[in-house]
Amino acid sequence: EDAGVGVLRIRSSTGFNIQTASGEDYILGQQDGAVTLYYNNAAKLATVTGGINVTGDTDTDTLTVSGNATVGGDLTVTGTSTFNGHIVIGDADTDDVSFGAELTSHIIPNVDDTYDLGSNSKQWRNIFINGTTDTDLLTVSSNATVGGTLGVTGNTTVGGTLGVTGATTVAAITASGTATLNGNVVFG
């Protein structure tokens, strides 16, 4: 116990070690090297050339990182996370992103008519849309079924057989080849 004024200095030419009466380490300091703090004789925090090395869990109320942060294992975040600026997820097309949640916002591209959703070799299987779909060009590579009314404004080109079941009103038909009409045909 030091009851005097001034600074208590412990000096050594090689290092120092503060231990319990039974020889367990509290603090180990090495000249020109690490200072290590121990818990129950196990190293928990050590100074290193680039900063500190923590062994075990770190419990902090607030963590502010002013430089870069690298996580070498799994990262679990509980609560709301906000990422500002440019965000990159993954560094190769072999990386995966899995969503275990539902989206509660819009997905809007940064610029118009630039980015794709899927590709020829990696296509989405099904798309479920409720509402209006606005597209500049629609190409159907297989079959299409319309369960309601199909309204077409402008010219329509059919490159195969057009099958129509039920009553159909057509303002004009232009055929450059054979046109076969079966059943009742009424001309105005």
XYZ file of N, CA and C in Angstrom:
564
model
N 0.856 -1.175 0.000
C 0.000 0.000 0.000
C 0.893 1.226 0.000
N 0.610 2.093 -0.959
C 1.398 3.323 -1.066
C 0.481 4.486 -0.747
N 0.769 5.177 0.337
C -0.069 6.303 0.757
C 0.575 7.633 0.434
N 1.718 7.619 -0.217
C 2.424 8.855 -0.502
C 1.908 9.521 -1.762
N 2.518 10.626 -2.114
C 2.173 11.358 -3.329
C 3.151 10.976 -4.419
N 2.757 11.186 -5.672
C 3.651 10.878 -6.784
C 3.221 9.608 -7.495
N 4.095 9.103 -8.341
C 3.795 7.973 -9.212
C 4.542 6.753 -8.704
N 3.856 5.618 -8.639
C 4.489 4.354 -8.293
C 5.080 3.760 -9.561
N 6.360 3.527 -9.576
C 7.030 2.977 -10.750
C 7.611 1.621 -10.398
N 7.395 0.670 -11.323
C 8.034 -0.636 -11.222
C 8.958 -0.732 -12.419
N 10.244 -0.909 -12.193
C 11.197 -0.911 -13.291
C 11.915 -2.250 -13.347
N 12.163 -2.668 -14.612
C 12.901 -3.906 -14.818
C 13.605 -3.803 -16.160
N 14.724 -4.434 -16.294
C 15.460 -4.375 -17.562
C 14.946 -5.390 -18.570
N 14.157 -6.391 -18.158
C 13.667 -7.418 -19.092
C 12.153 -7.507 -19.121
N 11.463 -7.180 -18.070
C 10.014 -7.275 -18.012
C 9.548 -7.366 -16.580
N 8.266 -7.574 -16.384
C 7.736 -7.733 -15.031
C 6.563 -8.706 -15.063
N 6.258 -9.256 -13.906
C 5.166 -10.206 -13.779
C 4.516 -9.985 -12.429
N 3.225 -9.699 -12.457
C 2.460 -9.567 -11.217
C 1.608 -10.811 -11.101
N 1.745 -11.519 -9.960
C 1.084 -12.804 -9.774
C 0.335 -12.848 -8.454
N -0.524 -13.879 -8.345
C -1.174 -14.157 -7.067
C -0.150 -14.795 -6.138
N -0.527 -14.965 -4.905
C 0.370 -15.601 -3.939
C 0.685 -17.036 -4.337
N -0.242 -17.682 -5.098
C -0.014 -19.069 -5.511
C 0.715 -19.178 -6.855
N 1.052 -18.044 -7.476
C 1.833 -18.062 -8.711
C 1.027 -17.912 -9.992
N -0.296 -17.637 -9.913
C -1.079 -17.398 -11.130
C -0.811 -15.977 -11.621
N -0.733 -15.824 -12.955
C -0.423 -14.520 -13.533
C -1.624 -13.587 -13.498
N -1.345 -12.332 -13.159
C -2.280 -11.225 -13.312
C -1.895 -10.417 -14.550
N -0.642 -9.929 -14.534
C -0.123 -9.084 -15.609
C 1.302 -9.539 -15.907
N 1.602 -9.652 -17.203
C 2.952 -9.980 -17.625
C 3.388 -8.927 -18.633
N 4.494 -8.267 -18.362
C 5.015 -7.255 -19.261
C 6.402 -7.639 -19.745
N 6.631 -7.498 -21.030
C 7.930 -7.844 -21.614
C 8.541 -6.602 -22.234
N 9.833 -6.420 -22.027
C 10.513 -5.262 -22.584
C 10.446 -5.312 -24.109
N 10.076 -4.196 -24.727
C 9.928 -4.091 -26.183
C 8.958 -5.137 -26.740
N 7.990 -5.553 -25.940
C 7.051 -6.581 -26.385
C 5.683 -6.366 -25.777
N 4.956 -7.446 -25.646
C 3.564 -7.402 -25.227
C 3.427 -7.169 -23.733
N 2.299 -6.567 -23.378
C 1.803 -6.546 -22.010
C 0.535 -7.378 -22.044
N 0.465 -8.408 -21.202
C -0.648 -9.355 -21.256
C -1.396 -9.346 -19.941
N -2.737 -9.246 -20.029
C -3.601 -9.335 -18.856
C -4.199 -10.733 -18.807
N -4.324 -11.259 -17.593
C -4.798 -12.635 -17.406
C -6.072 -12.648 -16.581
N -6.904 -13.663 -16.820
C -8.063 -13.946 -15.988
C -7.969 -15.414 -15.593
N -7.912 -15.678 -14.313
C -7.798 -17.049 -13.809
C -6.615 -17.772 -14.467
N -5.507 -17.047 -14.585
C -4.243 -17.551 -15.138
C -4.315 -17.848 -16.633
N -5.327 -17.329 -17.330
C -5.440 -17.507 -18.783
C -5.328 -16.136 -19.447
N -4.451 -16.025 -20.456
C -4.246 -14.757 -21.159
C -5.537 -14.335 -21.852
N -5.951 -13.091 -21.640
C -7.190 -12.584 -22.238
C -6.960 -11.369 -23.140
N -6.036 -10.483 -22.775
C -5.789 -9.291 -23.577
C -4.286 -9.057 -23.626
N -3.773 -8.881 -24.845
C -2.343 -8.633 -25.007
C -2.138 -7.515 -26.009
N -1.163 -6.648 -25.723
C -0.786 -5.645 -26.709
C 0.112 -6.315 -27.740
N -0.098 -5.958 -29.011
C 0.710 -6.497 -30.114
C 1.159 -5.330 -30.973
N 1.980 -5.602 -31.956
C 2.531 -4.536 -32.791
C 1.442 -3.675 -33.417
N 0.370 -4.318 -33.915
C -0.684 -3.566 -34.598
C -1.805 -3.092 -33.704
N -1.784 -3.360 -32.399
C -2.882 -2.943 -31.521
C -3.011 -3.879 -30.339
N -4.146 -4.598 -30.255
C -4.369 -5.535 -29.154
C -4.883 -6.858 -29.713
N -4.721 -7.892 -28.933
C -5.255 -9.209 -29.260
C -6.101 -9.658 -28.087
N -7.379 -9.931 -28.346
C -8.317 -10.335 -27.308
C -8.629 -11.810 -27.496
N -8.527 -12.578 -26.425
C -8.876 -13.996 -26.449
C -10.166 -14.182 -25.663
N -11.191 -14.763 -26.311
C -12.472 -14.968 -25.646
C -13.498 -13.949 -26.094
N -14.546 -13.815 -25.326
C -15.649 -12.911 -25.652
C -15.296 -11.481 -25.272
N -15.864 -10.537 -26.034
C -15.729 -9.121 -25.721
C -17.130 -8.567 -25.513
N -17.389 -8.010 -24.368
C -18.701 -7.444 -24.055
C -18.521 -5.941 -23.899
N -19.139 -5.195 -24.819
C -19.015 -3.741 -24.781
C -20.376 -3.106 -25.029
N -20.634 -1.976 -24.407
C -21.902 -1.272 -24.621
C -21.923 -0.580 -25.974
N -20.823 0.011 -26.385
C -20.726 0.720 -27.652
C -19.370 0.424 -28.264
N -19.356 0.136 -29.565
C -18.107 -0.104 -30.270
C -18.050 0.826 -31.467
N -17.039 1.659 -31.519
C -16.822 2.557 -32.634
C -15.494 2.198 -33.268
N -15.538 1.875 -34.555
C -14.322 1.544 -35.288
C -14.084 2.671 -36.280
N -12.966 3.370 -36.156
C -12.706 4.511 -37.028
C -11.953 4.115 -38.290
N -11.454 2.879 -38.348
C -10.749 2.399 -39.539
C -11.465 1.200 -40.122
N -10.722 0.270 -40.666
C -11.297 -0.936 -41.249
C -11.501 -1.999 -40.184
N -12.495 -2.857 -40.396
C -12.757 -3.978 -39.491
C -12.793 -5.261 -40.311
N -12.119 -6.273 -39.839
C -12.114 -7.574 -40.505
C -12.574 -8.616 -39.511
N -13.555 -9.420 -39.907
C -14.049 -10.499 -39.071
C -13.636 -11.801 -39.735
N -12.878 -12.633 -39.027
C -12.364 -13.868 -39.610
C -13.252 -15.069 -39.380
N -14.342 -14.920 -38.681
C -15.261 -16.029 -38.420
C -16.683 -15.591 -38.704
N -17.622 -16.179 -38.022
C -19.029 -15.824 -38.195
C -19.329 -14.515 -37.462
N -20.277 -13.759 -38.006
C -20.705 -12.507 -37.395
C -22.209 -12.581 -37.184
N -22.637 -12.488 -35.952
C -24.057 -12.488 -35.623
C -24.407 -11.122 -35.053
N -25.376 -10.465 -35.659
C -25.804 -9.143 -35.221
C -27.258 -9.252 -34.802
N -27.569 -8.803 -33.605
C -28.940 -8.811 -33.102
C -29.405 -7.366 -33.003
N -30.580 -7.091 -33.528
C -31.092 -5.727 -33.511
C -31.063 -5.140 -34.905
N -31.230 -3.861 -35.010
C -31.266 -3.163 -36.290
C -29.844 -2.820 -36.721
N -29.526 -3.107 -37.982
C -28.216 -2.772 -38.537
C -28.397 -1.769 -39.663
N -27.582 -0.734 -39.672
C -27.619 0.278 -40.712
C -26.255 0.326 -41.372
N -26.235 0.152 -42.688
C -25.002 0.227 -43.461
C -25.107 1.451 -44.367
N -24.150 2.348 -44.284
C -24.154 3.555 -45.101
C -23.058 3.464 -46.154
N -23.265 4.107 -47.295
C -22.253 4.114 -48.341
C -22.407 2.934 -49.278
N -21.346 2.613 -49.991
C -21.332 1.524 -50.973
C -21.154 0.198 -50.234
N -22.024 -0.786 -50.498
C -22.001 -2.071 -49.804
C -21.714 -3.169 -50.811
N -20.713 -3.986 -50.548
C -20.360 -5.123 -51.396
C -20.565 -6.386 -50.568
N -21.348 -7.327 -51.102
C -21.559 -8.607 -50.427
C -20.957 -9.683 -51.320
N -19.901 -10.328 -50.842
C -19.230 -11.367 -51.618
C -18.202 -10.788 -52.572
N -17.273 -11.654 -53.008
C -16.248 -11.207 -53.955
C -16.122 -12.149 -55.146
N -17.047 -13.117 -55.292
C -17.033 -14.050 -56.417
C -18.444 -14.581 -56.632
N -18.742 -15.058 -57.866
C -20.087 -15.582 -58.119
C -20.312 -16.935 -57.464
N -19.316 -17.462 -56.793
C -19.491 -18.698 -56.031
C -19.917 -18.414 -54.596
N -19.908 -17.146 -54.171
C -20.401 -16.774 -52.847
C -21.927 -16.815 -52.863
N -22.524 -17.088 -51.723
C -23.974 -17.188 -51.606
C -24.497 -16.132 -50.640
N -25.711 -15.668 -50.902
C -26.436 -14.800 -49.988
C -27.776 -15.471 -49.736
N -28.091 -15.716 -48.478
C -29.353 -16.368 -48.118
C -30.193 -15.400 -47.293
N -31.474 -15.297 -47.648
C -32.410 -14.472 -46.898
C -33.314 -15.384 -46.082
N -33.315 -15.207 -44.789
C -34.231 -15.937 -43.928
C -35.349 -15.025 -43.452
N -35.477 -13.887 -44.087
C -36.464 -12.894 -43.688
C -37.209 -12.406 -44.921
N -38.197 -11.576 -44.710
C -38.960 -10.975 -45.795
C -38.544 -9.519 -45.955
N -38.628 -9.019 -47.179
C -38.272 -7.627 -47.445
C -39.426 -6.705 -47.079
N -39.080 -5.575 -46.521
C -40.093 -4.584 -46.160
C -39.803 -3.247 -46.833
N -39.188 -3.325 -48.019
C -38.889 -2.108 -48.764
C -38.848 -2.434 -50.250
N -38.722 -1.411 -51.069
C -38.595 -1.574 -52.509
C -37.164 -1.954 -52.858
N -36.975 -2.627 -53.992
C -35.652 -2.873 -54.548
C -35.578 -2.075 -55.841
N -34.806 -1.005 -55.827
C -34.755 -0.079 -56.956
C -33.308 -0.004 -57.436
N -33.073 -0.235 -58.745
C -31.692 -0.154 -59.241
C -31.168 1.280 -59.208
N -29.851 1.404 -59.203
C -29.203 2.707 -59.135
C -29.438 3.533 -60.403
N -29.411 2.873 -61.575
C -29.665 3.542 -62.852
C -30.668 2.720 -63.646
N -31.324 3.347 -64.601
C -32.368 2.706 -65.389
C -31.769 1.838 -66.496
N -32.406 0.703 -66.766
C -32.118 -0.144 -67.928
C -30.648 -0.588 -67.988
N -30.099 -1.017 -66.836
C -28.682 -1.388 -66.784
C -28.463 -2.775 -66.185
N -29.169 -3.124 -65.123
C -28.896 -4.349 -64.370
C -29.941 -5.423 -64.660
N -29.522 -6.696 -64.576
C -30.394 -7.834 -64.840
C -30.759 -8.540 -63.540
N -31.849 -9.262 -63.586
C -32.256 -10.153 -62.500
C -32.171 -11.566 -63.065
N -31.085 -12.276 -62.778
C -30.842 -13.587 -63.367
C -30.081 -13.457 -64.676
N -29.836 -14.610 -65.329
C -29.133 -14.634 -66.610
C -29.646 -15.820 -67.417
N -29.143 -15.992 -68.661
C -29.571 -17.131 -69.472
C -29.224 -18.455 -68.811
N -28.092 -18.526 -68.126
C -27.674 -19.785 -67.517
C -28.101 -19.916 -66.055
N -28.496 -18.832 -65.420
C -28.952 -18.868 -64.025
C -30.256 -18.085 -63.924
N -31.349 -18.778 -64.217
C -32.656 -18.133 -64.279
C -33.420 -18.336 -62.975
N -34.277 -17.367 -62.671
C -35.214 -17.535 -61.571
C -36.276 -18.530 -62.013
N -36.769 -19.357 -61.115
C -37.733 -20.388 -61.471
C -39.135 -19.810 -61.650
N -39.698 -19.197 -60.649
C -41.055 -18.647 -60.710
C -41.031 -17.214 -60.194
N -41.863 -16.389 -60.766
C -42.031 -15.016 -60.285
C -43.508 -14.824 -59.967
N -43.804 -14.398 -58.766
C -45.175 -14.165 -58.346
C -45.369 -12.665 -58.198
N -46.273 -12.113 -59.022
C -46.485 -10.673 -59.050
C -47.969 -10.403 -58.880
N -48.288 -9.469 -58.004
C -49.667 -9.040 -57.828
C -49.681 -7.538 -58.064
N -50.256 -7.126 -59.162
C -50.252 -5.712 -59.508
C -49.853 -5.546 -60.962
N -49.376 -4.400 -61.314
C -49.025 -4.077 -62.692
C -47.567 -4.398 -62.947
N -47.303 -5.022 -64.089
C -45.931 -5.271 -64.524
C -45.670 -4.392 -65.735
N -44.689 -3.522 -65.632
C -44.371 -2.602 -66.717
C -43.029 -3.009 -67.297
N -43.039 -3.467 -68.556
C -41.805 -3.893 -69.204
C -41.758 -3.348 -70.624
N -40.563 -3.063 -71.110
C -40.404 -2.546 -72.468
C -40.569 -3.651 -73.506
N -40.121 -4.870 -73.202
C -40.173 -5.985 -74.135
C -40.424 -7.257 -73.352
N -41.360 -8.071 -73.819
C -41.659 -9.349 -73.168
C -41.407 -10.462 -74.168
N -40.458 -11.319 -73.859
C -40.174 -12.485 -74.686
C -40.458 -13.719 -73.857
N -41.349 -14.574 -74.356
C -41.685 -15.824 -73.683
C -41.050 -16.943 -74.487
N -40.106 -17.673 -73.900
C -39.368 -18.688 -74.648
C -40.070 -20.034 -74.678
N -41.149 -20.190 -73.927
C -41.885 -21.451 -73.945
C -43.375 -21.126 -74.051
N -44.175 -21.577 -73.129
C -45.621 -21.362 -73.176
C -46.025 -20.216 -72.270
N -47.116 -19.556 -72.635
C -47.681 -18.498 -71.802
C -49.171 -18.729 -71.673
N -49.667 -18.605 -70.471
C -51.096 -18.753 -70.214
C -51.577 -17.478 -69.546
N -52.666 -16.923 -70.089
C -53.264 -15.726 -69.508
C -54.588 -16.143 -68.922
N -54.740 -15.962 -67.620
C -55.949 -16.395 -66.939
C -57.041 -15.355 -66.924
N -56.817 -14.213 -67.525
C -57.822 -13.156 -67.568
C -57.901 -12.601 -68.969
N -58.058 -11.319 -69.087
C -58.146 -10.665 -70.382
C -56.763 -10.217 -70.819
N -56.402 -10.528 -72.069
C -55.141 -10.075 -72.634
C -55.447 -8.936 -73.590
N -55.000 -7.770 -73.245
C -55.194 -6.618 -74.109
C -53.892 -6.293 -74.812
N -53.944 -6.179 -76.139
C -52.756 -5.869 -76.913
C -53.014 -4.572 -77.663
N -52.137 -3.597 -77.469
C -52.223 -2.345 -78.195
C -51.060 -2.315 -79.176
N -51.353 -2.138 -80.443
C -50.297 -2.151 -81.446
C -50.343 -3.442 -82.242
N -49.358 -3.664 -83.070
C -49.318 -4.848 -83.919
C -48.897 -6.067 -83.124
N -49.410 -7.230 -83.540
C -49.068 -8.490 -82.904
C -48.560 -9.439 -83.971
N -47.398 -10.002 -83.730
C -46.824 -10.961 -84.659
C -46.807 -12.324 -83.989
N -47.384 -13.307 -84.678
C -47.398 -14.671 -84.174
C -46.512 -15.496 -85.094
N -45.478 -16.096 -84.541
C -44.536 -16.865 -85.343
C -44.829 -18.343 -85.326
N -46.021 -18.739 -85.134
C -46.415 -20.146 -85.097
C -47.911 -20.222 -85.177
N -48.487 -21.175 -84.515
C -49.938 -21.364 -84.524
C -50.571 -20.534 -83.431
N -51.621 -19.819 -83.789
C -52.389 -19.055 -82.824
C -53.681 -19.812 -82.575
N -53.825 -20.351 -81.399
C -55.045 -21.068 -81.048
C -55.918 -20.209 -80.181
N -57.182 -20.060 -80.562
C -58.117 -19.238 -79.810
C -59.326 -20.091 -79.486
N -59.688 -20.162 -78.233
C -60.875 -20.881 -77.809
C -61.868 -19.864 -77.274
N -63.073 -19.889 -77.789
C -64.086 -18.946 -77.350
C -64.222 -17.811 -78.343
N -65.074 -16.856 -78.005
C -65.341 -15.729 -78.893
C -64.168 -14.763 -78.874
N -63.806 -14.309 -80.068
C -62.702 -13.371 -80.200
C -63.098 -12.292 -81.181
N -62.852 -11.061 -80.792
C -63.141 -9.947 -81.677
C -61.827 -9.417 -82.207
N -61.721 -9.392 -83.541
C -60.515 -8.900 -84.186
C -60.936 -7.830 -85.178
N -60.293 -6.671 -85.141
C -60.657 -5.585 -86.031
C -60.179 -5.845 -87.450
N -59.030 -6.462 -87.626
C -58.510 -6.724 -88.960
C -57.540 -7.894 -88.898
N -57.503 -8.704 -89.962
C -56.557 -9.803 -90.078
C -55.795 -9.617 -91.378
N -54.493 -9.618 -91.282
C -53.646 -9.592 -92.463
C -52.816 -10.852 -92.443
N -52.892 -11.645 -93.497
C -52.144 -12.900 -93.557
C -51.245 -12.885 -94.773
N -49.979 -13.246 -94.578
C -49.064 -13.364 -95.716
C -48.711 -14.845 -95.847
N -49.634 -15.599 -96.262
C -49.496 -17.053 -96.357
C -50.881 -17.640 -96.263
N -50.985 -18.814 -95.734
C -52.262 -19.499 -95.612
C -52.933 -19.141 -94.301
N -54.195 -18.766 -94.367
C -54.999 -18.531 -93.166
C -56.118 -19.551 -93.176
N -56.191 -20.358 -92.142
C -57.222 -21.378 -92.041
C -58.160 -20.999 -90.921
N -59.439 -20.892 -91.222
C -60.442 -20.530 -90.228
C -61.439 -21.669 -90.178
N -61.577 -22.312 -89.040
C -62.522 -23.437 -88.881
C -63.684 -23.003 -88.025
N -64.844 -23.529 -88.312
C -66.036 -23.193 -87.522
C -66.754 -22.021 -88.141
N -67.557 -21.369 -87.333
C -68.335 -20.232 -87.814
C -67.436 -19.007 -87.917
N -67.447 -18.403 -89.071
C -66.697 -17.175 -89.298
C -67.694 -16.130 -89.748
N -67.737 -15.022 -89.032
C -68.682 -13.964 -89.378
C -67.856 -12.748 -89.797
N -68.137 -12.253 -90.976
C -67.496 -11.049 -91.475
C -68.525 -9.943 -91.454
N -68.138 -8.812 -90.881
C -68.982 -7.689 -90.645
C -69.749 -7.173 -91.720
